[in-house]
XYZ file of C-alpha atoms in Angstrom:
649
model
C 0.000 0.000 0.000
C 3.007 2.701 0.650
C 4.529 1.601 -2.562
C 0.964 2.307 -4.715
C 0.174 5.346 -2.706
C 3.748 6.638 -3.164
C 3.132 6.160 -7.280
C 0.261 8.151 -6.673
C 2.018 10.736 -5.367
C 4.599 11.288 -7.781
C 2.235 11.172 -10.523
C 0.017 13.920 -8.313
C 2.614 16.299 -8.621
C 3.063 15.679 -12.497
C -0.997 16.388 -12.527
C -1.197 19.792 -13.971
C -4.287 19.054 -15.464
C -6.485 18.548 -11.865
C -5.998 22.422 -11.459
C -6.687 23.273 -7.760
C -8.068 19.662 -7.026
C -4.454 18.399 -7.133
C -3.939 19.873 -3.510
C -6.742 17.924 -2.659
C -5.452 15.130 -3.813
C -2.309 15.411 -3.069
C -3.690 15.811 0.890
C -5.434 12.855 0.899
C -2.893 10.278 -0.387
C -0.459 11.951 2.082
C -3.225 11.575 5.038
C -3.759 7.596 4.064
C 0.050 7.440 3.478
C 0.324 8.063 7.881
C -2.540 6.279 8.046
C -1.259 3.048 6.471
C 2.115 3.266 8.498
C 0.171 3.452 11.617
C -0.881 -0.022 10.708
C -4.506 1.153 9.299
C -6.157 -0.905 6.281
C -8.182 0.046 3.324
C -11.130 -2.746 3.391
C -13.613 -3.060 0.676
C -16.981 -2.592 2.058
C -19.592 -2.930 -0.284
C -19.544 -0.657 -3.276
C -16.315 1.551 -1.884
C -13.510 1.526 0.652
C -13.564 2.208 4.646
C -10.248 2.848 6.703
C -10.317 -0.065 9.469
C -7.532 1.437 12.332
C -6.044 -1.198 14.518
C -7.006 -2.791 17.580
C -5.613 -1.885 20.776
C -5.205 -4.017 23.911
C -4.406 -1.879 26.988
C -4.334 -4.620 29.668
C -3.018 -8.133 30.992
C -0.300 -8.444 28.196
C 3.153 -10.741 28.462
C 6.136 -9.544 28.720
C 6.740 -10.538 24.832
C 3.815 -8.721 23.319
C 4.880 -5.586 25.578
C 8.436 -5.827 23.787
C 6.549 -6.259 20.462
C 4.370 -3.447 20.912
C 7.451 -0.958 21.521
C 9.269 -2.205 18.870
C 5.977 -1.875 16.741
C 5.560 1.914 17.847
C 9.224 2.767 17.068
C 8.353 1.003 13.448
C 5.700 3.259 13.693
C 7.567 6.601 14.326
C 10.817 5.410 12.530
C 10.025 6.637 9.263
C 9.458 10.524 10.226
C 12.563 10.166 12.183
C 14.322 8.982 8.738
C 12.564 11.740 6.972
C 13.569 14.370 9.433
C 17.652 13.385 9.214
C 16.812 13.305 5.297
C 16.441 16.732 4.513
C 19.731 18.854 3.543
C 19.548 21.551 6.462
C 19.437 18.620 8.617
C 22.569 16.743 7.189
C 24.111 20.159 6.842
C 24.036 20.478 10.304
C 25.013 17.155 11.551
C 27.782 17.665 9.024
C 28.805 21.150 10.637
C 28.770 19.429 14.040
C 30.559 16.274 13.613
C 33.222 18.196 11.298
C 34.398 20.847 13.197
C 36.328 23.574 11.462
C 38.949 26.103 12.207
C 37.300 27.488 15.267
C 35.455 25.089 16.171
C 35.908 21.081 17.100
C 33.957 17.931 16.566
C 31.111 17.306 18.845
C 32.098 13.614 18.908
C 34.641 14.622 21.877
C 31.773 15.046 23.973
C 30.694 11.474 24.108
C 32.447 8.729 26.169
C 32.347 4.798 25.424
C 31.521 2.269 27.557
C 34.888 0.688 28.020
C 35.564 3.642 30.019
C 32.940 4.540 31.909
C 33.616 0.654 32.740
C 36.805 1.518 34.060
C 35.938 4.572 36.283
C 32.746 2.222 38.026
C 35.544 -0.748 38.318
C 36.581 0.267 41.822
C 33.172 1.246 43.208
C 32.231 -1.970 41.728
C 34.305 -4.295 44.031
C 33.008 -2.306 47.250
C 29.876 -2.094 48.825
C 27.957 0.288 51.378
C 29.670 3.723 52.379
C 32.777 3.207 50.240
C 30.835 2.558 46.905
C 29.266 5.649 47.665
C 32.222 7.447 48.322
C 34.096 5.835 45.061
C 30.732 6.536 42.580
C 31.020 10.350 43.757
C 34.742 10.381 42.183
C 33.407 8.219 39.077
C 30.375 10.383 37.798
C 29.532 13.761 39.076
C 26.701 15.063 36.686
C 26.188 18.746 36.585
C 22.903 20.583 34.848
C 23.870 22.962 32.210
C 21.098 25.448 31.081
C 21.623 24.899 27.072
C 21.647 28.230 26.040
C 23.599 30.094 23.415
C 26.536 30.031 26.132
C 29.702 28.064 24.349
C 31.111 24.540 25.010
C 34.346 25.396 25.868
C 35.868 22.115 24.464
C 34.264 22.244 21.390
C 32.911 25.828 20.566
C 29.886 24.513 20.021
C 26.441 26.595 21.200
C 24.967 24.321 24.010
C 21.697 24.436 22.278
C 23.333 23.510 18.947
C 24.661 20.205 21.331
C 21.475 19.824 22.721
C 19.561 19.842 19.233
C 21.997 17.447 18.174
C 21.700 14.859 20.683
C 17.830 15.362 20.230
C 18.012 13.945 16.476
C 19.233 10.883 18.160
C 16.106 10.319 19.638
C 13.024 7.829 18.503
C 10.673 10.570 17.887
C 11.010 13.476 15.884
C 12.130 16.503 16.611
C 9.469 19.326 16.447
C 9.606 23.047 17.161
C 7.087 23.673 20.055
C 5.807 27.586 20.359
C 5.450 28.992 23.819
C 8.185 29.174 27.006
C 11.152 26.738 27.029
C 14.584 25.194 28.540
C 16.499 23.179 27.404
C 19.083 21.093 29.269
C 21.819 19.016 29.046
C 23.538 16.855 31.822
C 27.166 16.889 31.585
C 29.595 14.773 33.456
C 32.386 16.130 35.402
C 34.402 13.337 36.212
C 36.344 13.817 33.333
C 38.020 16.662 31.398
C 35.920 16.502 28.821
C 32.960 16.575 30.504
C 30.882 14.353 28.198
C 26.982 14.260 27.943
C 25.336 12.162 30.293
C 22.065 12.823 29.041
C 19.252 15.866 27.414
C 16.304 17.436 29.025
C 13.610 19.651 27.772
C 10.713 21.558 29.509
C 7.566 23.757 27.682
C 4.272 25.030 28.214
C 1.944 22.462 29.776
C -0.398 21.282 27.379
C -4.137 23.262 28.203
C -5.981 20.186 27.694
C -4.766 16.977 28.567
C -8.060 15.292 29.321
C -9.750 14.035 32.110
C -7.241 12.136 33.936
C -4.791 15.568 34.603
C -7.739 18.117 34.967
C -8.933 15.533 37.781
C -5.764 15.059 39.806
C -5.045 18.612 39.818
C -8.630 19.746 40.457
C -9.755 21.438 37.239
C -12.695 19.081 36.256
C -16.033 19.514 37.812
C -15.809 15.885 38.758
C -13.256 17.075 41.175
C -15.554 19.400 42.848
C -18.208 16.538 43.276
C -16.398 15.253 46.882
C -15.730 18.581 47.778
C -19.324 19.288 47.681
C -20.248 16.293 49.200
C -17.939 16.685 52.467
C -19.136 20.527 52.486
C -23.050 18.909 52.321
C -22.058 16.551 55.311
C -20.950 19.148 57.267
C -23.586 22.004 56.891
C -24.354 25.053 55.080
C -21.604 27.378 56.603
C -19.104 24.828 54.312
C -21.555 24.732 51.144
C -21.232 28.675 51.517
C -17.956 28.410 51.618
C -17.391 26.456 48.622
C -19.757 28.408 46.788
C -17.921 31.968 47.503
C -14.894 29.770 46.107
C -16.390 29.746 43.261
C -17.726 33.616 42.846
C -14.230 35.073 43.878
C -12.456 33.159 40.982
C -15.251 34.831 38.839
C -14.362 37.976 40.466
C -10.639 37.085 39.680
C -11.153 36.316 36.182
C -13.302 39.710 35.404
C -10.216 41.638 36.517
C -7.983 40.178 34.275
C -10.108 41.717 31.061
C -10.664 45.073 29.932
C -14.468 45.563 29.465
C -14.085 48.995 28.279
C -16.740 49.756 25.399
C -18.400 46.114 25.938
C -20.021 46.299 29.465
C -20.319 48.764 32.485
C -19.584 47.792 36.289
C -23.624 47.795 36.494
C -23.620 45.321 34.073
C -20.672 43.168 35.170
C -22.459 43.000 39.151
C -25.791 42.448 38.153
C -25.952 40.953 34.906
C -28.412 39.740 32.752
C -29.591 37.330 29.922
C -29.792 39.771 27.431
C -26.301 41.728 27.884
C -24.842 38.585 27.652
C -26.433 37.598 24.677
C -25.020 41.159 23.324
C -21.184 40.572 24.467
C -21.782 37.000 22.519
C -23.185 38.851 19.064
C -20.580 41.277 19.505
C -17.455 38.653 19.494
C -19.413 37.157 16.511
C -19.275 40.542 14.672
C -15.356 40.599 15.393
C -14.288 37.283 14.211
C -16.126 38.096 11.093
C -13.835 41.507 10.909
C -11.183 39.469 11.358
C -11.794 37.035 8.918
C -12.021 39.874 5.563
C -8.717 41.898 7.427
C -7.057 38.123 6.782
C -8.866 37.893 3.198
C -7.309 41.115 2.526
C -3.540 40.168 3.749
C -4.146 36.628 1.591
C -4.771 38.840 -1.819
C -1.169 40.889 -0.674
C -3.158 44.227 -2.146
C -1.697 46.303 0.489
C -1.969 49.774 -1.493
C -5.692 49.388 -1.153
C -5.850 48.839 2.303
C -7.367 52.097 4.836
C -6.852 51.044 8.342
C -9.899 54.103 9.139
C -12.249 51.724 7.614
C -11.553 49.481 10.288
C -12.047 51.782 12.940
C -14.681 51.955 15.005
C -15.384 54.455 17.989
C -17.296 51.363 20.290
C -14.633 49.394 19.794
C -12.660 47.972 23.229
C -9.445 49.809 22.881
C -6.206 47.790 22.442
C -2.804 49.207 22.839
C 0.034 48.968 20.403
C 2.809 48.675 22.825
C 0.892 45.900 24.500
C 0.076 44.304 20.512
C 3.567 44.652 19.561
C 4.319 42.144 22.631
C 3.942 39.671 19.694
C 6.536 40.115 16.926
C 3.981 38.935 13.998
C 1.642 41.130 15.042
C 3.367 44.207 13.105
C 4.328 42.609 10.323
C 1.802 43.826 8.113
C -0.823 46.938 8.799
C -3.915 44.768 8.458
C -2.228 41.718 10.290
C -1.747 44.627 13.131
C -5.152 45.511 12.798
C -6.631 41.869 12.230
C -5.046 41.338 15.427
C -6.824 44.012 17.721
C -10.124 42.125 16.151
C -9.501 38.780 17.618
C -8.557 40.288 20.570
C -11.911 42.409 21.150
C -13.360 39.422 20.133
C -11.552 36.934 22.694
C -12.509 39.933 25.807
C -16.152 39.788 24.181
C -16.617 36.267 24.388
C -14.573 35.784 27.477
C -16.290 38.494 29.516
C -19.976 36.696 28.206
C -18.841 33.418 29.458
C -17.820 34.670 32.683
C -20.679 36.529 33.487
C -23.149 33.833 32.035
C -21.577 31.983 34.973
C -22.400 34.475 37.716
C -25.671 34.668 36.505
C -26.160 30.697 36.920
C -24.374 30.732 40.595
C -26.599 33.741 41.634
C -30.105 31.501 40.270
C -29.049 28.734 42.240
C -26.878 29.882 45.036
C -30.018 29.123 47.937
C -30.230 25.626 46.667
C -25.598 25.120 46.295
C -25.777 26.243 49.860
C -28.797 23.611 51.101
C -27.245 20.513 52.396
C -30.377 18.443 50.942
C -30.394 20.315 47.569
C -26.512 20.899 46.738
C -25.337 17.423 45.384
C -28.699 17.363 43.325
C -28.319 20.936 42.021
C -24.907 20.403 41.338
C -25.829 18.051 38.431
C -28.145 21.048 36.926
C -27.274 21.909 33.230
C -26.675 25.352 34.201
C -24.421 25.014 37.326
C -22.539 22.541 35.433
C -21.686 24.855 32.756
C -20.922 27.529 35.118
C -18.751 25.137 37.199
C -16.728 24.383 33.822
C -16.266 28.325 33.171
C -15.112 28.682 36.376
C -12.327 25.656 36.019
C -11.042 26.921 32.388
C -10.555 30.280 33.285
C -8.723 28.877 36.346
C -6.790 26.573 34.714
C -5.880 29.486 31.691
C -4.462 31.488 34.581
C -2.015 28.858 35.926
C -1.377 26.303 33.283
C 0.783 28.771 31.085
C 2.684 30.609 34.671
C 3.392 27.550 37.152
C 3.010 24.629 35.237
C 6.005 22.727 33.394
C 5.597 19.606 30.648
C 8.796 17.930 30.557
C 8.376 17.044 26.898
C 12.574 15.610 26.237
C 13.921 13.123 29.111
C 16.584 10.851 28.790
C 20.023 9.485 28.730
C 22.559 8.356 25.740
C 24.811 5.419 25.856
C 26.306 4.244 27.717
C 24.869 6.074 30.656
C 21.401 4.699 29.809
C 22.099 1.598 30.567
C 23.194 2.990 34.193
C 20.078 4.214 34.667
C 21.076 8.004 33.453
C 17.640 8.627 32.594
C 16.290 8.567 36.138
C 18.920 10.563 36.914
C 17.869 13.551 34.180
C 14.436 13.289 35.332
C 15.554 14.010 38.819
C 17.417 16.580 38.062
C 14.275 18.305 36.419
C 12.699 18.058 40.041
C 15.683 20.754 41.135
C 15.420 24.051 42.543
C 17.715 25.300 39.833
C 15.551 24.549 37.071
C 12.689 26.677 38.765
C 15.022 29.674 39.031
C 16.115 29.379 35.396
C 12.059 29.614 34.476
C 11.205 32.331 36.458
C 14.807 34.359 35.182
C 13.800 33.260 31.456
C 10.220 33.907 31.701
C 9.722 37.090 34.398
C 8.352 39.202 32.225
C 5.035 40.556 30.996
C 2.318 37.637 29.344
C 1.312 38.211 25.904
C -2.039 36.790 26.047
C -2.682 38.138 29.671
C -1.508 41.785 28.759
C -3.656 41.544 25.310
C -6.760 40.649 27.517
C -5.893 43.400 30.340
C -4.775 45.845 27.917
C -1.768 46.498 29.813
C 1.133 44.936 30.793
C 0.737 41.401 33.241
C 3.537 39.781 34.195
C 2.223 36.502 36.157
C 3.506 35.101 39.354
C 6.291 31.967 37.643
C 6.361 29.905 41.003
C 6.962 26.454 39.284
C 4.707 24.416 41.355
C 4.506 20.834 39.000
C 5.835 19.444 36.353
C 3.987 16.645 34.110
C 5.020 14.591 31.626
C 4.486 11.367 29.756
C 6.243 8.259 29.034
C 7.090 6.714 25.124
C 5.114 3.839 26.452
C 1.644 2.714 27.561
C 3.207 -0.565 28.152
C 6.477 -1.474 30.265
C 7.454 2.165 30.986
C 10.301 2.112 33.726
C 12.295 5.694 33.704
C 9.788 7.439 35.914
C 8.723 4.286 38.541
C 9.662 4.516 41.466
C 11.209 7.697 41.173
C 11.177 10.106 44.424
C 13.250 12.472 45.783
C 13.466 11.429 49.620
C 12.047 14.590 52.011
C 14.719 16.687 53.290
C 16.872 16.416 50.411
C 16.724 19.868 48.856
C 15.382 21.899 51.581
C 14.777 21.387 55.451
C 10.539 21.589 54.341
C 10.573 19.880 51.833
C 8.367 16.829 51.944
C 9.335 13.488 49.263
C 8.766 14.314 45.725
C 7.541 11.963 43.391
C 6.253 11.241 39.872
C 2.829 9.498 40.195
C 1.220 7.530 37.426
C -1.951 8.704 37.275
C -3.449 6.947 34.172
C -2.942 6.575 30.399
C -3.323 9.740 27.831
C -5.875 9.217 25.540
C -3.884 8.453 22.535
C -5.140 11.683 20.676
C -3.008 13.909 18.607
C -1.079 14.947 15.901
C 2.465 13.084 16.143
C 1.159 10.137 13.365
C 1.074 13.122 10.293
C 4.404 13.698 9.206
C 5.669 17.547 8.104
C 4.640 17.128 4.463
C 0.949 15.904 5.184
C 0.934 19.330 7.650
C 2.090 21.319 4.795
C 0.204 20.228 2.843
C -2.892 20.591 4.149
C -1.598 24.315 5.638
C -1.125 25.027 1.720
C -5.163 23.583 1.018
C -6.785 25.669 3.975
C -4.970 28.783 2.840
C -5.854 27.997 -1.100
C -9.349 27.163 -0.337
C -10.150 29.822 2.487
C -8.472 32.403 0.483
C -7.032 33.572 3.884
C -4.670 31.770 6.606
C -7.320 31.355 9.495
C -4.653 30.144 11.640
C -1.159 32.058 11.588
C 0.459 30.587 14.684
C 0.558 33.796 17.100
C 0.036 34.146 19.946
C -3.834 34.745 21.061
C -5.278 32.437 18.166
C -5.436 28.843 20.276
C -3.956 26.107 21.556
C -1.859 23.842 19.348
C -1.823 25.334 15.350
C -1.138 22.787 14.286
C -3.637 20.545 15.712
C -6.346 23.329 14.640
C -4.973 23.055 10.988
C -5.346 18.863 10.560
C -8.919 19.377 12.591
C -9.887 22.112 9.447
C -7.886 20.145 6.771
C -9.298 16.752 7.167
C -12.393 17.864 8.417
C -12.063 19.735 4.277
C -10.970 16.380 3.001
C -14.066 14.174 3.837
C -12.333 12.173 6.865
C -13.435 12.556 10.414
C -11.067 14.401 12.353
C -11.992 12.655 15.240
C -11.556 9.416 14.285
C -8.361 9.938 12.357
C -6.487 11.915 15.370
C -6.910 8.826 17.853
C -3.485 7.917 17.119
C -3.439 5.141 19.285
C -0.468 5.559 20.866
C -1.320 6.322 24.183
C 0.890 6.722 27.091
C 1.618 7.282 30.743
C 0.561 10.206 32.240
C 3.212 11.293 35.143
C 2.571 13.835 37.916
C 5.158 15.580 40.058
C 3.851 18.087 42.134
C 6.555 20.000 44.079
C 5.557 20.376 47.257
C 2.938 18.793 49.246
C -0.047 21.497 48.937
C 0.923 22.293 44.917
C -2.846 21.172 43.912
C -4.322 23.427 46.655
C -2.140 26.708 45.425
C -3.244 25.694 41.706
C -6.425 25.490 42.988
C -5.926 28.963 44.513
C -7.051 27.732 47.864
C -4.039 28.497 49.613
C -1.168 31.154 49.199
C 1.671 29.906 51.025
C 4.834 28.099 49.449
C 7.599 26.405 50.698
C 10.836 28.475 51.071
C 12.830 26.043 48.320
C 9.536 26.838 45.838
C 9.227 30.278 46.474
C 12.708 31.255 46.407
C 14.110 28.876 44.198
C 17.635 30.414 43.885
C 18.530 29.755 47.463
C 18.931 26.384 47.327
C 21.876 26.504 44.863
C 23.995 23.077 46.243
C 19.758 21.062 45.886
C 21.333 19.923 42.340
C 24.135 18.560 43.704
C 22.417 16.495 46.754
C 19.862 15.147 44.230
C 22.786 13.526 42.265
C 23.900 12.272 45.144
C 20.978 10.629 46.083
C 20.806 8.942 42.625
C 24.347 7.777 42.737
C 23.764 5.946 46.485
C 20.154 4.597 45.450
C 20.139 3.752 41.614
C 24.011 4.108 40.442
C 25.054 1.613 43.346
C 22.253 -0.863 42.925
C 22.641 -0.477 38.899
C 26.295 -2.044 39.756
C 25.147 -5.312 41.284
C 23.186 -6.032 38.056
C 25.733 -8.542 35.921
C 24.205 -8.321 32.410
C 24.113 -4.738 32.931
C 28.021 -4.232 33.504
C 28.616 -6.916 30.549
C 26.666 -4.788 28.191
C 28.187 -1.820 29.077
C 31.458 -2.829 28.326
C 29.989 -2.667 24.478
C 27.815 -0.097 24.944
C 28.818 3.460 23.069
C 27.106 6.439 21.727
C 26.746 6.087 18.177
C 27.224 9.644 16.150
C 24.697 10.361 13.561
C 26.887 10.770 10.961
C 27.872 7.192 11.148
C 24.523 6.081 11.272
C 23.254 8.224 7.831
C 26.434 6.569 5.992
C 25.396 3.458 6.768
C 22.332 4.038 5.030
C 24.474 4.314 1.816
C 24.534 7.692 1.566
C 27.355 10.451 2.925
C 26.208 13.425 4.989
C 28.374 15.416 3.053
């Protein structure tokens, strides 16, 4: 099937004669090209074709099919990997980095083999207890390096360039993720050359992650169910109190947006079915400004553009210093302008939502606060869909400050296979990666200052950190894995990362680059305008929105076709004890280590230590292990593309 629908293809692109349909076209045989390497099947089904995706069984497997089933998914993801190192910017820079020139040197001196890291564990080998200990802190001492655009001093290499590098080396692709992020590599000290141990990176949580997250950290109305319930037990003093919970976060959210020119404070404290309704028509009546500023950019007639036509004296005012926040935004007059549309439209609709909710809490507030009504009432249309205003809102004003996804963890040879990962991922629960985040990122929000109309710079306490494993099935870096209390800071209670259930197997990592651009390059054709241009203030995920529109275009349904099927682990590490309580904004205080992260400078170094006495030293008494690391070396990319019978070069 990939060998007739790659034919296809390459007689698609001959296919003058289909006009504009050959971008169709061409979409569709690259969407069923994923789809057919994810294992999916064309099946005749009466008089035409249906796409049958594979079965999936989550539970109760042996140990072989779990082994089958990873080596099935990297089958799966192997291909975009190969396509990734395939293109010439990609070889280019391999090339650069392996080469070295006259300032600069080969990043192959950076990587040790497993003969000697054999050698330095020997002596620590042949001892047990306290003088292991003491002979593993000689043999490895790994150090966190931020990797910025600070040079390698070896090799005169950027450490992000290093870090990118090592990242190609990885079973997934690489992809550029918008929004805040760090990068870091783990370097070991023991020897001169201070080789890499292992990579690391952190980015914006994703806003919605499903159920299982939004329930743990108590952003799903299911999670206000037992809260209710206990309040209920215990009287109508509690009910009241949970209820005033709930109308101050209102209050919060309705002083993060300027309502000038769509509401007045009468309105906002008492309002009413029909302003709402108004706020609602007039967000309407900006996207659809919006959308003919955007046809307008798409026909690239800019000496016919008059930015007074797009005035209006109602409309809510939005500042150009706070607009130009976002570099895209003034790129092009009516882009600039375009932009102050979505904007009034995203206060309109957000300022409706909010106050649609008050109105529901202030209906039913006597029956919330009745111990024999409130779990009943709860359950109301109404009060649910006030509840879930409530929690998004919420969750928009914490997810993107104090929340971390730890999106790159892992180790190379041949520390992997002495359990370098867990050490990386340890490392990421460190002090010193919270005061790198809030120096990186203490500045003013975009979205939050677009909404305000002035500048917001949010409190970046980094509070938890989530991520997720490769796989559903046999996952091991993140088991077991705890920092013991006491370790970093005299208050600081154990940290660990909790499973706390499976994703849902929903996104967009099974469409490789060309089926995105591809469909990118059919939206814009077909809508005569870009509706998504991947700045901040348009959504979540553009590229997610893009497939959604594009196959959605296409005839598939986007639904069906973005349940990957790969699902994986979802791991929690909250960072102190009462971290769901201050995300929850139901308490203020934080520990000293969380609140002042750059006190705690020497944490790094007492978290190593801890994984040298509890995994490094138990690694050691594993026989295969040592025998495999005596064979075990990082393998540079550049010998790995030649042996696919092709130079870098």
């Amino acid at each position: 099937m990939q060998e007739i629908l790659s034919s296809e293809l390459r007689w698609c692109e001959r296919a003058t004669q289909l006009g504009e349909q050959r971008l169709v076209y061409e979409a569709c045989i690259r969407v069923l090209m994923d789809l057919v390497r994810l294992r999916w099947k064309l099946v005749e089904q009466g008089y035409g074709f249906a796409l049958e995706n594979p079965k999936e069984v989550v539970s109760g497997r042996p140990t072989a099919e779990i082994v089958a089933s990873k080596e099935i998914l990297r089958s799966e993801l192997r291909p975009l990997v190969q396509d990734q190192l395939d293109q010439p910017a990609v070889r280019a820079f391999i090339h650069r980095m392996e080469a070295g020139s006259r300032d600069k040197k080969s990043i192959r001196l950076l990587f040790t083999d497993g003969s000697e890291l054999a050698g330095r564990l020997a002596k620590a080998a042949d001892v047990q207890g306290a003088a292991r200990t003491e002979a593993l802190s000689k043999a490895v001492k790994p150090v966190l390096e931020l990797a910025d655009d600070t040079k390698d001093e070896l090799t005169g290499h950027s450490l992000r360039e290093i870090w990118r590098y090592v990242r190609y080396t990885w079973s997934i692709p690489q992809v550029p993720t918008p929004g805040r992020q760090l990068l870091y590599l783990v370097r070991d000290h023991a020897l001169a050359s201070k080789p890499i141990i292992g990579i690391a990176s952190l980015n914006n949580c994703p806003l919605e992650m499903g159920e299982t997250r939004e329930s743990f950290i108590g952003w799903h109305r299911r999670a206000l169910g037992p809260r209710f319930a206990a309040a209920a037990a215990s009287g109508a003093m509690a009910l009241d109190a949970e209820v005033c919970w709930l109308e101050q976060q209102i209050d919060t959210s309705l002083g993060e947006v300027d309502w000038t020119n769509l509401v007045t404070a009468a309105q906002v404290a008492e309002p009413d079915d029909h302003i709402i309704r108004k706020l609602l028509r007039r967000g309407q009546e900006f996207a659809r400004l919006r959308e003919e500023l955007l046809r307008e950019l798409a026909s690239g007639e800019l000496d016919a553009f008059e930015v007074t036509r797009w005035e209006m004296d109602d409309a809510p005012p939005v500042d150009d210093n706070v607009l130009e926040m976002e570099a895209k935004a003034s790129i092009d007059a009516r882009m600039h302008t375009a932009r102050k549309q979505l904007i009034a439209k995203k206060r309109a609709h957000a300022i409706g939502r909010l106050l649609q909710a008050r109105l529901a809490l202030k209906k039913h507030r006597s029956a919330l606060v009745d111990p024999v009504r409130a779990m009943a009432t709860l359950e109301q249309d109404e009060v649910r869909s006030a509840i879930n205003i409530v929690l998004e809102a919420l969750k928009a004003r914490r997810a993107g400050a104090n929340l971390l996804e730890i999106t790159t963890c892992g180790a190379i040879p041949p520390y992997s296979g002495m359990l370098g990962g867990k050490l990386v991922a340890l490392l990421m629960l460190s002090p010193q990666v919270a005061a790198d985040y809030r120096r990186a990122y203490d500045s003013p929000s975009i979205i939050s200052s677009q909404m305000r109309n002035q500048p917001v710079t949010r409190d970046t306490a980094l509070v938890y950190l989530g991520t997720t494993s490769l796989y559903v099935h046999g996952s091991s870096q993140y088991n077991r894995l705890r920092i013991p209390s006491g370790t970093i800071a005299p208050d600081q209670a154990e940290i660990a990362y909790r499973s706390i259930g499976p994703t849902s197997g929903f996104g967009t990592v099974q469409f490789s680059p060309e089926t995105s651009r591809s469909i990118d390059a059919l939206l814009s054709r077909t809508h005569e305008y870009k509706e998504v241009n991947s700045v901040f203030g348009e959504g979540t995920s553009p590229k997610l929105r893009k497939l959604k529109m594009g196959l959605r275009m296409l005839g598939f349904d986007p639904d069906k076709l973005l349940q990957h099927r790969q699902r994986r682990l979802i791991y929690a590490a909250p960072l102190f004890d009462a971290a769901r309580d201050w995300l929850m904004e139901r308490t203020s205080r934080l520990p000293s280590y969380v609140a002042d992260p750059d006190n705690f400078e020497g944490a790094t170094e007492r978290i190593a230590d801890y994984w040298r006495s509890r995994w490094l030293a138990s690694r050691l008494n594993h026989q295969p292990a040592l025998k495999h690391l005596l064979v075990d070396s990082f393998r540079p990319l550049g010998d790995y593309l030649t042996d696919q019978g092709d130079s870098i070069e």
